[in-house]
mmCIF file of C-alpha atoms in Angstrom:
data_model
loop_
_atom_site.group_PDB
_atom_site.id
_atom_site.type_symbol
_atom_site.label_atom_id
_atom_site.label_comp_id
_atom_site.label_asym_id
_atom_site.label_seq_id
_atom_site.Cartn_x
_atom_site.Cartn_y
_atom_site.Cartn_z
ATOM 1 C CA MET R 1 -5.663 5.258 -17.575
ATOM 2 C CA GLU R 2 -5.470 6.499 -14.212
ATOM 3 C CA ARG R 3 -1.746 6.618 -12.968
ATOM 4 C CA CYS R 4 -2.535 5.561 -9.720
ATOM 5 C CA LEU R 5 -6.218 4.193 -7.928
ATOM 6 C CA VAL R 6 -6.830 3.386 -4.274
ATOM 7 C CA ALA R 7 -8.671 0.667 -2.481
ATOM 8 C CA ILE R 8 -9.882 -0.302 0.668
ATOM 9 C CA SER R 9 -11.910 -2.586 2.571
ATOM 10 C CA GLY R 10 -12.521 -3.181 6.100
ATOM 11 C CA THR R 11 -15.209 -6.357 6.328
ATOM 12 C CA GLY R 12 -13.045 -7.600 8.075
ATOM 13 C CA VAL R 13 -12.979 -10.754 6.530
ATOM 14 C CA LYS R 14 -9.562 -11.724 4.110
ATOM 15 C CA GLU R 15 -10.761 -13.073 1.298
ATOM 16 C CA ASN R 16 -13.866 -10.346 1.021
ATOM 17 C CA ASP R 17 -11.639 -7.444 1.668
ATOM 18 C CA PHE R 18 -9.133 -8.579 -1.068
ATOM 19 C CA ALA R 19 -11.305 -9.248 -3.789
ATOM 20 C CA ILE R 20 -13.120 -5.705 -3.117
ATOM 21 C CA CYS R 21 -9.642 -3.987 -2.492
ATOM 22 C CA TYR R 22 -8.503 -6.511 -6.567
ATOM 23 C CA GLU R 23 -11.479 -5.372 -8.563
ATOM 24 C CA LYS R 24 -10.493 -1.887 -8.060
ATOM 25 C CA LEU R 25 -7.214 -2.070 -9.197
ATOM 26 C CA ALA R 26 -7.481 -4.843 -11.626
ATOM 27 C CA SER R 27 -10.033 -1.976 -13.459
ATOM 28 C CA GLN R 28 -7.052 -0.846 -15.431
ATOM 29 C CA ASN R 29 -6.629 -3.835 -17.576
ATOM 30 C CA CYS R 30 -3.157 -3.592 -16.948
ATOM 31 C CA CYS R 31 -0.557 -4.905 -13.932
ATOM 32 C CA PRO R 32 0.682 -1.709 -12.070
ATOM 33 C CA LYS R 33 3.981 -0.978 -11.654
ATOM 34 C CA ILE R 34 3.806 0.086 -7.450
ATOM 35 C CA ILE R 35 1.853 -1.233 -5.443
ATOM 36 C CA ILE R 36 1.704 0.323 -1.900
ATOM 37 C CA PHE R 37 -0.121 -1.671 0.770
ATOM 38 C CA TYR R 38 -1.362 -1.550 4.845
ATOM 39 C CA SER R 39 -2.922 -4.835 6.428
ATOM 40 C CA ASP R 40 -4.344 -6.614 9.880
ATOM 41 C CA TYR R 41 -0.699 -7.893 11.921
ATOM 42 C CA GLU R 42 -2.731 -11.659 11.219
ATOM 43 C CA ASP R 43 -3.409 -10.933 7.415
ATOM 44 C CA LEU R 44 -0.402 -9.325 5.977
ATOM 45 C CA TRP R 45 0.803 -12.757 4.250
ATOM 46 C CA TYR R 46 -2.448 -13.124 3.027
ATOM 47 C CA TYR R 47 -2.698 -10.217 1.203
ATOM 48 C CA ALA R 48 1.276 -10.208 -0.081
ATOM 49 C CA LYS R 49 0.808 -13.543 -1.238
ATOM 50 C CA GLN R 50 -1.966 -12.772 -2.861
ATOM 51 C CA PHE R 51 -1.283 -9.408 -4.872
ATOM 52 C CA LYS R 52 1.961 -11.371 -5.989
ATOM 53 C CA GLU R 53 0.161 -14.461 -7.956
ATOM 54 C CA LYS R 54 -2.529 -11.526 -9.326
ATOM 55 C CA PHE R 55 -0.226 -8.879 -10.023
ATOM 56 C CA ALA R 56 2.678 -10.623 -10.935
ATOM 57 C CA ASP R 57 4.969 -8.030 -12.681
ATOM 58 C CA ALA R 58 4.502 -4.647 -9.757
ATOM 59 C CA THR R 59 6.078 -4.286 -6.991
ATOM 60 C CA SER R 60 4.487 -4.760 -3.926
ATOM 61 C CA ILE R 61 5.674 -3.723 -0.764
ATOM 62 C CA GLY R 62 3.802 -2.894 2.832
ATOM 63 C CA CYS R 63 3.081 -3.988 6.610
ATOM 64 C CA SER R 64 0.868 -3.866 8.637
ATOM 65 C CA THR R 65 -0.572 -0.816 10.467
ATOM 66 C CA CYS R 66 -2.948 -0.333 13.119
ATOM 67 C CA ILE R 67 -5.258 1.557 11.190
ATOM 68 C CA ASN R 68 -5.720 1.932 7.483
ATOM 69 C CA PHE R 69 -6.851 5.884 5.925
ATOM 70 C CA CYS R 70 -7.015 6.896 2.807
ATOM 71 C CA THR R 71 -8.978 8.700 0.139
ATOM 72 C CA GLU R 72 -11.414 6.888 -0.185
ATOM 73 C CA GLY R 73 -11.734 6.263 3.619
ATOM 74 C CA TYR R 74 -10.603 4.773 6.928
ATOM 75 C CA SER R 75 -10.989 1.371 8.879
ATOM 76 C CA GLU R 76 -9.607 -0.448 11.352
ATOM 77 C CA LYS R 77 -9.246 -3.332 10.426
ATOM 78 C CA GLY R 78 -8.720 -5.017 6.391
ATOM 79 C CA LEU R 79 -6.952 -3.772 4.092
ATOM 80 C CA SER R 80 -5.880 -0.639 2.018
ATOM 81 C CA ALA R 81 -4.017 -0.552 -0.893
ATOM 82 C CA MET R 82 -2.540 2.376 -3.629
ATOM 83 C CA ALA R 83 -1.401 1.056 -6.883
ATOM 84 C CA ILE R 84 0.432 3.228 -9.165
ATOM 85 C CA TYR R 85 0.213 2.443 -13.006
ATOM 86 C CA SER R 86 2.339 5.274 -14.601
ATOM 87 C CA GLY R 87 5.615 7.448 -14.948
ATOM 88 C CA VAL R 88 7.981 6.212 -12.295
ATOM 89 C CA GLU R 89 10.671 3.876 -11.815
ATOM 90 C CA CYS R 90 11.724 2.157 -8.744
ATOM 91 C CA SER R 91 13.925 -0.852 -7.401
ATOM 92 C CA CYS R 92 13.425 -2.362 -4.129
ATOM 93 C CA GLY R 93 15.571 -4.633 -1.461
ATOM 94 C CA LEU R 94 15.786 -5.919 2.635
ATOM 95 C CA VAL R 95 17.747 -5.250 5.151
ATOM 96 C CA TYR R 96 18.054 -7.955 7.437
ATOM 97 C CA GLU R 97 19.323 -8.221 11.578
ATOM 98 C CA VAL R 98 17.910 -5.077 12.216
ATOM 99 C CA SER R 99 18.092 -5.004 15.875
ATOM 100 C CA ARG R 100 21.758 -6.283 15.206
ATOM 101 C CA HIS R 101 23.473 -5.755 12.351
ATOM 102 C CA PRO R 102 21.412 -3.578 9.576
ATOM 103 C CA LYS R 103 24.952 -2.481 7.694
ATOM 104 C CA ASN R 104 25.800 -5.897 7.209
ATOM 105 C CA TYR R 105 23.339 -5.374 4.128
ATOM 106 C CA SER R 106 24.257 -1.977 2.893
ATOM 107 C CA GLN R 107 25.170 -4.458 -0.090
ATOM 108 C CA HIS R 108 21.143 -5.147 -0.986
ATOM 109 C CA ILE R 109 20.427 -1.009 -0.917
ATOM 110 C CA ARG R 110 23.196 -0.225 -2.957
ATOM 111 C CA ASP R 111 22.274 -2.701 -5.566
ATOM 112 C CA ALA R 112 18.777 -1.018 -6.025
ATOM 113 C CA LEU R 113 20.772 2.211 -6.029
ATOM 114 C CA LYS R 114 22.542 1.225 -9.170
ATOM 115 C CA SER R 115 19.742 -0.375 -10.776
ATOM 116 C CA LEU R 116 18.405 2.922 -11.290
ATOM 117 C CA THR R 117 18.499 5.517 -14.201
ATOM 118 C CA THR R 118 18.946 8.305 -12.133
ATOM 119 C CA THR R 119 18.999 9.660 -8.774
ATOM 120 C CA ASP R 120 16.671 13.146 -9.723
ATOM 121 C CA ASN R 121 13.102 12.777 -8.170
ATOM 122 C CA THR R 122 14.258 9.964 -5.997
ATOM 123 C CA CYS R 123 13.112 9.059 -2.280
ATOM 124 C CA CYS R 124 13.415 5.751 -0.610
ATOM 125 C CA VAL R 125 10.332 4.392 1.167
ATOM 126 C CA GLU R 126 10.767 2.765 3.320
ATOM 127 C CA PHE R 127 9.106 -0.229 6.285
ATOM 128 C CA THR R 128 10.545 -0.859 9.779
ATOM 129 C CA THR R 129 9.586 -3.727 12.086
ATOM 130 C CA SER R 130 8.361 -2.467 15.233
ATOM 131 C CA GLY R 131 9.859 -3.451 18.819
ATOM 132 C CA PHE R 132 13.482 -3.934 18.517
ATOM 133 C CA ARG R 133 14.997 0.142 19.049
ATOM 134 C CA CYS R 134 16.021 -0.562 15.740
ATOM 135 C CA GLU R 135 14.901 3.018 13.968
ATOM 136 C CA GLU R 136 18.076 4.919 14.555
ATOM 137 C CA LEU R 137 19.774 1.416 13.361
ATOM 138 C CA VAL R 138 18.648 1.131 9.948
ATOM 139 C CA LEU R 139 18.561 5.207 9.498
ATOM 140 C CA ASP R 140 22.436 5.019 9.724
ATOM 141 C CA THR R 141 22.624 2.668 6.704
ATOM 142 C CA PHE R 142 20.609 4.351 4.838
ATOM 143 C CA GLU R 143 22.053 7.975 5.588
ATOM 144 C CA GLU R 144 26.160 6.081 5.050
ATOM 145 C CA ILE R 145 24.605 5.286 1.564
ATOM 146 C CA LEU R 146 22.813 8.120 0.955
ATOM 147 C CA LYS R 147 24.122 11.002 2.361
ATOM 148 C CA ASP R 148 25.703 12.169 -0.595
ATOM 149 C CA THR R 149 22.807 12.322 -3.290
ATOM 150 C CA ASN R 150 19.539 14.025 -3.262
ATOM 151 C CA ILE R 151 17.606 10.811 -1.916
ATOM 152 C CA GLN R 152 14.805 12.097 -0.137
ATOM 153 C CA VAL R 153 13.941 8.611 3.137
ATOM 154 C CA ALA R 154 10.739 8.556 4.736
ATOM 155 C CA GLY R 155 9.071 5.651 6.279
ATOM 156 C CA SER R 156 7.374 3.889 9.182
ATOM 157 C CA THR R 157 7.401 1.767 11.894
ATOM 158 C CA ALA R 158 5.162 -0.827 11.145
ATOM 159 C CA GLY R 159 2.075 -0.627 13.540
ATOM 160 C CA SER R 160 0.199 -4.037 15.108
ATOM 161 C CA ASN R 161 -3.796 -4.372 16.017
ATOM 162 C CA ILE R 162 -1.849 -6.626 18.095
ATOM 163 C CA ASP R 163 0.440 -4.990 20.809
ATOM 164 C CA GLU R 164 3.978 -3.282 19.698
ATOM 165 C CA LYS R 165 6.032 -5.259 19.520
ATOM 166 C CA THR R 166 3.812 -7.819 16.987
ATOM 167 C CA SER R 167 4.379 -5.552 13.250
ATOM 168 C CA ALA R 168 5.199 -7.389 9.707
ATOM 169 C CA VAL R 169 6.828 -5.769 6.434
ATOM 170 C CA ALA R 170 6.096 -7.255 3.523
ATOM 171 C CA LEU R 171 8.258 -6.923 0.406
ATOM 172 C CA ASN R 172 7.733 -9.015 -4.276
ATOM 173 C CA GLY R 173 5.279 -11.538 -1.600
ATOM 174 C CA ASP R 174 5.977 -12.240 1.603
ATOM 175 C CA ILE R 175 6.326 -10.904 4.855
ATOM 176 C CA TYR R 176 9.586 -10.519 6.932
ATOM 177 C CA ILE R 177 10.389 -10.006 11.339
ATOM 178 C CA GLU R 178 13.844 -8.033 12.495
ATOM 179 C CA THR R 179 13.347 -6.801 9.104
ATOM 180 C CA ALA R 180 13.590 -3.317 6.638
ATOM 181 C CA ALA R 181 11.750 -3.440 3.283
ATOM 182 C CA PHE R 182 12.057 -0.459 0.634
ATOM 183 C CA ILE R 183 10.872 0.718 -2.184
ATOM 184 C CA PHE R 184 12.911 3.404 -4.214
ATOM 185 C CA ILE R 185 10.875 5.564 -6.593
ATOM 186 C CA HIS R 186 11.460 8.007 -8.836
ATOM 187 C CA ASN R 187 8.757 9.890 -10.382
ATOM 188 C CA LEU R 188 9.564 10.581 -14.225
ATOM 189 C CA GLU R 189 6.892 13.189 -13.854
ATOM 190 C CA GLY R 190 7.204 15.459 -11.487
ATOM 191 C CA LYS R 191 9.001 16.815 -8.389
ATOM 192 C CA ILE R 192 8.108 14.638 -4.939
ATOM 193 C CA GLN R 193 8.160 16.404 -1.504
ATOM 194 C CA LEU R 194 8.187 15.540 1.679
ATOM 195 C CA TYR R 195 7.072 17.208 5.126
ATOM 196 C CA ARG R 196 6.390 16.756 8.759
ATOM 197 C CA GLU R 197 3.494 18.291 10.486
ATOM 198 C CA ASN R 198 3.519 18.846 14.499
ATOM 199 C CA LEU R 199 0.626 19.377 16.447
ATOM 200 C CA PHE R 200 2.412 20.236 19.116
ATOM 201 C CA ARG R 201 4.071 23.778 20.250
ATOM 202 C CA PRO R 202 6.894 24.390 22.276
ATOM 203 C CA THR R 203 6.275 25.363 25.854
ATOM 204 C CA SER R 204 9.575 27.441 27.408
ATOM 205 C CA HIS R 205 11.093 24.639 29.408
ATOM 206 C CA GLN R 206 13.884 23.975 27.346
ATOM 207 C CA LEU R 207 16.254 21.159 29.076
ATOM 208 C CA ARG R 208 19.398 19.615 27.997
ATOM 209 C CA ILE R 209 19.949 15.464 28.508
ATOM 210 C CA THR R 210 22.477 15.065 31.288
ATOM 211 C CA ASP R 211 22.724 10.816 32.358
ATOM 212 C CA VAL R 212 20.590 8.274 29.143
ATOM 213 C CA ASP R 213 21.280 4.931 28.186
ATOM 214 C CA CYS R 214 21.426 5.410 24.480
ATOM 215 C CA GLU R 215 20.619 1.528 23.627
ATOM 216 C CA GLU R 216 18.223 1.265 25.898
ATOM 217 C CA GLN R 217 15.996 4.126 24.836
ATOM 218 C CA ARG R 218 15.862 5.700 28.789
ATOM 219 C CA VAL R 219 16.602 9.328 29.972
ATOM 220 C CA TYR R 220 18.130 8.940 33.680
ATOM 221 C CA GLU R 221 18.799 12.518 34.295
ATOM 222 C CA PHE R 222 17.722 16.005 32.614
ATOM 223 C CA GLU R 223 19.433 18.727 33.858
ATOM 224 C CA ASN R 224 21.316 16.099 36.917
ATOM 225 C CA LYS R 225 18.228 15.634 38.137
ATOM 226 C CA SER R 226 15.137 12.515 38.192
ATOM 227 C CA ALA R 227 14.309 12.673 34.748
ATOM 228 C CA ALA R 228 10.172 11.614 36.022
ATOM 229 C CA GLN R 229 10.430 14.441 38.806
ATOM 230 C CA VAL R 230 11.770 17.002 36.251
ATOM 231 C CA LEU R 231 8.843 16.610 34.579
ATOM 232 C CA CYS R 232 6.497 16.498 37.179
ATOM 233 C CA ASN R 233 7.100 19.613 39.125
ATOM 234 C CA LEU R 234 6.837 21.101 35.179
ATOM 235 C CA LEU R 235 3.393 19.649 34.079
ATOM 236 C CA LYS R 236 2.797 20.256 38.237
ATOM 237 C CA VAL R 237 0.922 16.049 38.139
ATOM 238 C CA GLU R 238 2.188 13.217 40.535
ATOM 239 C CA LYS R 239 4.360 10.353 39.344
ATOM 240 C CA LYS R 240 1.446 8.010 38.550
ATOM 241 C CA ASP R 241 -0.324 10.595 36.286
ATOM 242 C CA LEU R 242 3.374 11.368 34.392
ATOM 243 C CA LEU R 243 2.826 9.110 31.710
ATOM 244 C CA LYS R 244 -0.918 9.796 30.440
ATOM 245 C CA THR R 245 0.216 13.485 30.828
ATOM 246 C CA LEU R 246 3.522 13.243 28.626
ATOM 247 C CA LYS R 247 1.003 11.604 26.159
ATOM 248 C CA ILE R 248 -0.315 15.244 26.214
ATOM 249 C CA ASN R 249 2.598 16.828 26.675
ATOM 250 C CA PRO R 250 5.999 14.591 24.790
ATOM 251 C CA ILE R 251 9.596 17.064 24.743
ATOM 252 C CA GLY R 252 11.110 17.601 21.474
ATOM 253 C CA ARG R 253 14.681 17.177 19.854
ATOM 254 C CA ILE R 254 15.383 20.337 19.025
ATOM 255 C CA GLU R 255 17.559 19.968 15.803
ATOM 256 C CA GLY R 256 18.402 23.977 13.911
ATOM 257 C CA ASP R 257 14.498 24.680 13.229
ATOM 258 C CA ASN R 258 12.742 21.367 13.998
ATOM 259 C CA ILE R 259 11.539 19.823 16.762
ATOM 260 C CA LEU R 260 11.526 16.640 17.153
ATOM 261 C CA ILE R 261 9.613 14.558 19.266
ATOM 262 C CA SER R 262 9.912 11.413 21.405
ATOM 263 C CA GLU R 263 7.127 10.149 22.933
ATOM 264 C CA ALA R 264 7.130 8.668 26.816
ATOM 265 C CA LYS R 265 7.043 4.577 26.074
ATOM 266 C CA GLU R 266 7.116 3.775 29.861
ATOM 267 C CA VAL R 267 8.379 5.219 33.815
ATOM 268 C CA MET R 268 10.339 3.955 35.862
ATOM 269 C CA GLU R 269 10.215 3.168 39.392
ATOM 270 C CA ASP R 270 13.677 4.420 39.076
ATOM 271 C CA ASP R 271 12.111 7.455 37.592
ATOM 272 C CA SER R 272 14.011 6.711 34.672
ATOM 273 C CA ILE R 273 12.536 7.553 31.866
ATOM 274 C CA ILE R 274 12.064 5.313 28.960
ATOM 275 C CA TYR R 275 11.334 6.541 25.159
ATOM 276 C CA TYR R 276 10.251 5.223 21.955
ATOM 277 C CA THR R 277 13.244 6.689 19.748
ATOM 278 C CA ARG R 278 16.781 7.012 20.822
ATOM 279 C CA LEU R 279 18.077 9.706 22.680
ATOM 280 C CA TYR R 280 21.695 10.806 23.314
ATOM 281 C CA ASN R 281 23.404 12.921 26.144
ATOM 282 C CA MET R 282 23.651 16.845 25.870
ATOM 283 C CA THR R 283 21.089 16.657 23.778
ATOM 284 C CA ARG R 284 18.285 20.095 24.434
ATOM 285 C CA VAL R 285 14.884 19.218 24.121
ATOM 286 C CA VAL R 286 11.643 21.079 24.678
ATOM 287 C CA LEU R 287 8.448 20.827 26.255
ATOM 288 C CA LEU R 288 5.573 19.933 24.574
ATOM 289 C CA GLU R 289 2.046 20.829 24.569
ATOM 290 C CA MET R 290 -0.762 20.695 22.263
ATOM 291 C CA ASP R 291 -1.649 23.298 20.026
ATOM 292 C CA HIS R 292 -4.900 23.802 17.650
ATOM 293 C CA PHE R 293 -5.719 21.262 15.391
ATOM 294 C CA GLU R 294 -7.361 23.341 13.110
ATOM 295 C CA SER R 295 -4.820 26.084 12.978
ATOM 296 C CA VAL R 296 -1.766 23.304 12.220
ATOM 297 C CA TRP R 297 -4.543 21.603 9.351
ATOM 298 C CA ASP R 298 -4.841 24.833 8.257
ATOM 299 C CA GLU R 299 -1.205 25.842 8.024
ATOM 300 C CA THR R 300 0.224 21.970 6.879
ATOM 301 C CA ALA R 301 -2.555 22.560 3.650
ATOM 302 C CA ARG R 302 -0.892 26.279 2.280
ATOM 303 C CA HIS R 303 2.107 24.612 2.980
ATOM 304 C CA MET R 304 1.239 22.113 0.783
ATOM 305 C CA LYS R 305 0.222 24.217 -1.685
ATOM 306 C CA LYS R 306 3.103 25.971 -2.644
ATOM 307 C CA LEU R 307 5.955 23.002 -2.300
ATOM 308 C CA LEU R 308 3.229 20.965 -5.094
ATOM 309 C CA PRO R 309 0.016 22.487 -6.091
ATOM 310 C CA LYS R 310 -1.645 19.229 -7.635
ATOM 311 C CA PRO R 311 0.244 15.921 -5.775
ATOM 312 C CA SER R 312 -0.839 12.582 -8.451
ATOM 313 C CA PHE R 313 -0.715 11.151 -4.978
ATOM 314 C CA SER R 314 0.658 11.167 -1.473
ATOM 315 C CA ILE R 315 1.167 8.209 1.187
ATOM 316 C CA ALA R 316 0.536 9.820 4.205
ATOM 317 C CA VAL R 317 2.723 8.146 8.131
ATOM 318 C CA HIS R 318 1.867 8.714 11.424
ATOM 319 C CA CYS R 319 1.457 6.875 14.594
ATOM 320 C CA ILE R 320 -1.072 4.384 16.408
ATOM 321 C CA SER R 321 -0.928 7.418 19.145
ATOM 322 C CA ARG R 322 -1.446 10.627 16.801
ATOM 323 C CA PHE R 323 -4.399 8.115 15.689
ATOM 324 C CA PHE R 324 -5.930 8.243 19.502
ATOM 325 C CA LEU R 325 -5.071 11.854 20.025
ATOM 326 C CA ILE R 326 -7.053 12.651 16.984
ATOM 327 C CA LYS R 327 -9.918 11.026 17.871
ATOM 328 C CA GLN R 328 -10.751 11.329 21.276
ATOM 329 C CA GLU R 329 -10.742 14.723 20.063
ATOM 330 C CA GLY R 330 -13.425 13.676 17.599
ATOM 331 C CA LYS R 331 -11.429 15.097 14.755
ATOM 332 C CA PHE R 332 -10.648 11.762 12.986
ATOM 333 C CA ASP R 333 -13.043 12.814 9.836
ATOM 334 C CA ASP R 334 -11.796 16.429 9.744
ATOM 335 C CA PHE R 335 -8.587 15.208 9.293
ATOM 336 C CA THR R 336 -9.252 11.998 6.272
ATOM 337 C CA ASN R 337 -11.379 14.805 4.685
ATOM 338 C CA ARG R 338 -8.409 17.393 4.635
ATOM 339 C CA LEU R 339 -5.858 15.047 3.202
ATOM 340 C CA CYS R 340 -7.887 14.286 0.286
ATOM 341 C CA SER R 341 -8.536 17.574 -0.159
ATOM 342 C CA MET R 342 -4.562 18.630 -0.731
ATOM 343 C CA LEU R 343 -2.601 15.291 -1.822
ATOM 344 C CA GLY R 344 -4.761 14.367 -4.623
ATOM 345 C CA LYS R 345 -5.251 10.020 -4.159
ATOM 346 C CA TYR R 346 -3.433 8.969 -0.899
ATOM 347 C CA ILE R 347 -2.814 5.704 1.500
ATOM 348 C CA GLY R 348 -1.892 5.972 4.669
ATOM 349 C CA VAL R 349 -0.179 4.033 7.180
ATOM 350 C CA SER R 350 -0.260 4.137 11.607
ATOM 351 C CA GLY R 351 2.233 2.469 13.709
ATOM 352 C CA TYR R 352 4.454 2.908 15.996
ATOM 353 C CA GLY R 353 6.712 5.855 14.274
ATOM 354 C CA GLU R 354 7.556 8.267 12.020
ATOM 355 C CA GLN R 355 11.006 8.283 9.835
ATOM 356 C CA ILE R 356 11.539 11.656 7.075
ATOM 357 C CA MET R 357 15.203 11.877 6.444
ATOM 358 C CA PHE R 358 16.967 10.137 8.972
ATOM 359 C CA ASN R 359 15.635 11.074 12.345
ATOM 360 C CA ASN R 360 12.675 9.034 13.745
ATOM 361 C CA LEU R 361 10.088 10.839 15.312
ATOM 362 C CA ASN R 362 6.865 9.578 17.320
ATOM 363 C CA GLN R 363 3.451 11.940 16.899
ATOM 364 C CA SER R 364 4.131 13.647 14.044
ATOM 365 C CA MET R 365 2.746 13.165 9.719
ATOM 366 C CA VAL R 366 5.200 12.574 7.791
ATOM 367 C CA LEU R 367 3.989 13.702 4.434
ATOM 368 C CA ILE R 368 5.756 12.013 0.889
ATOM 369 C CA CYS R 369 4.096 13.623 -2.006
ATOM 370 C CA PHE R 370 4.738 13.164 -6.430
ATOM 371 C CA GLU R 371 3.881 15.677 -8.441
#
């Protein structure tokens, strides 16, 4: 029996797409332990219901996505699913009211944690609905409970083929909005490794945020000067072209040796800039520029080979902006082929943000790899 199977179908007819994926996942003639799945927003409810009916004893978790990509290919519509049959134990739960009071549901995380036999070789995979500026609140909730454990946290802000405010998560047959769905996965057969990949490199331009509305994710000033004007001057562009330019020249928060990317969402009339991540006063950032994709992917492959030479299966997380960037360069086939060669069987989600440990990112890729 294979430990893991992956299936994808993009006909755009939900009944057909589920039937194609189900036929493959049911070929083991046993119920999976875990099913992870991604789909169009409109049909997520149908797939969640069907997986619960067909694999009643499995823990099924997923979210809406902008695009499906996995070992079997990629599609801009339909369903992708991964079934894990052996070598894991898991527990799961939901955190509600993510934009307001996620900490009110901390006990849900604690209860799921208690049901594990150990926290060794364990990760927490979480999917959070988009459009609520809630990722940092959710991550703070997980950090409060998990910071003294050795559990690694990673996940995605759910995507959508409609707009950034319309997404959903799924758990055990039902779908939810303004909610985070999570699953603890304990690997009984080896390690779990997380990795973050950036397609951008630092320039020489470092700045400090000097005026910000954290809750609105709105930066008013860099170095005590209007945010938009500072970036227009550095990038030598007019304000009307700034947002487009920032898609290939985002800022990165500097945290030790790490560069954590924040993508600009909107340039406002008053020269402030709204971002997709929460930013804080006096944070140091660096202006970024595109790196050579092939060099970055070669380095990722080398690093992953050191971390985990023979992964059994993996989960890849990146965002819609990164997908469009790679696609515009004509390199998405190369990208997915390279993932196949280094991740074992994998499934990928394309959302509106990535999370690794307790950091919320944009325009990056997060890998969760199981030995």
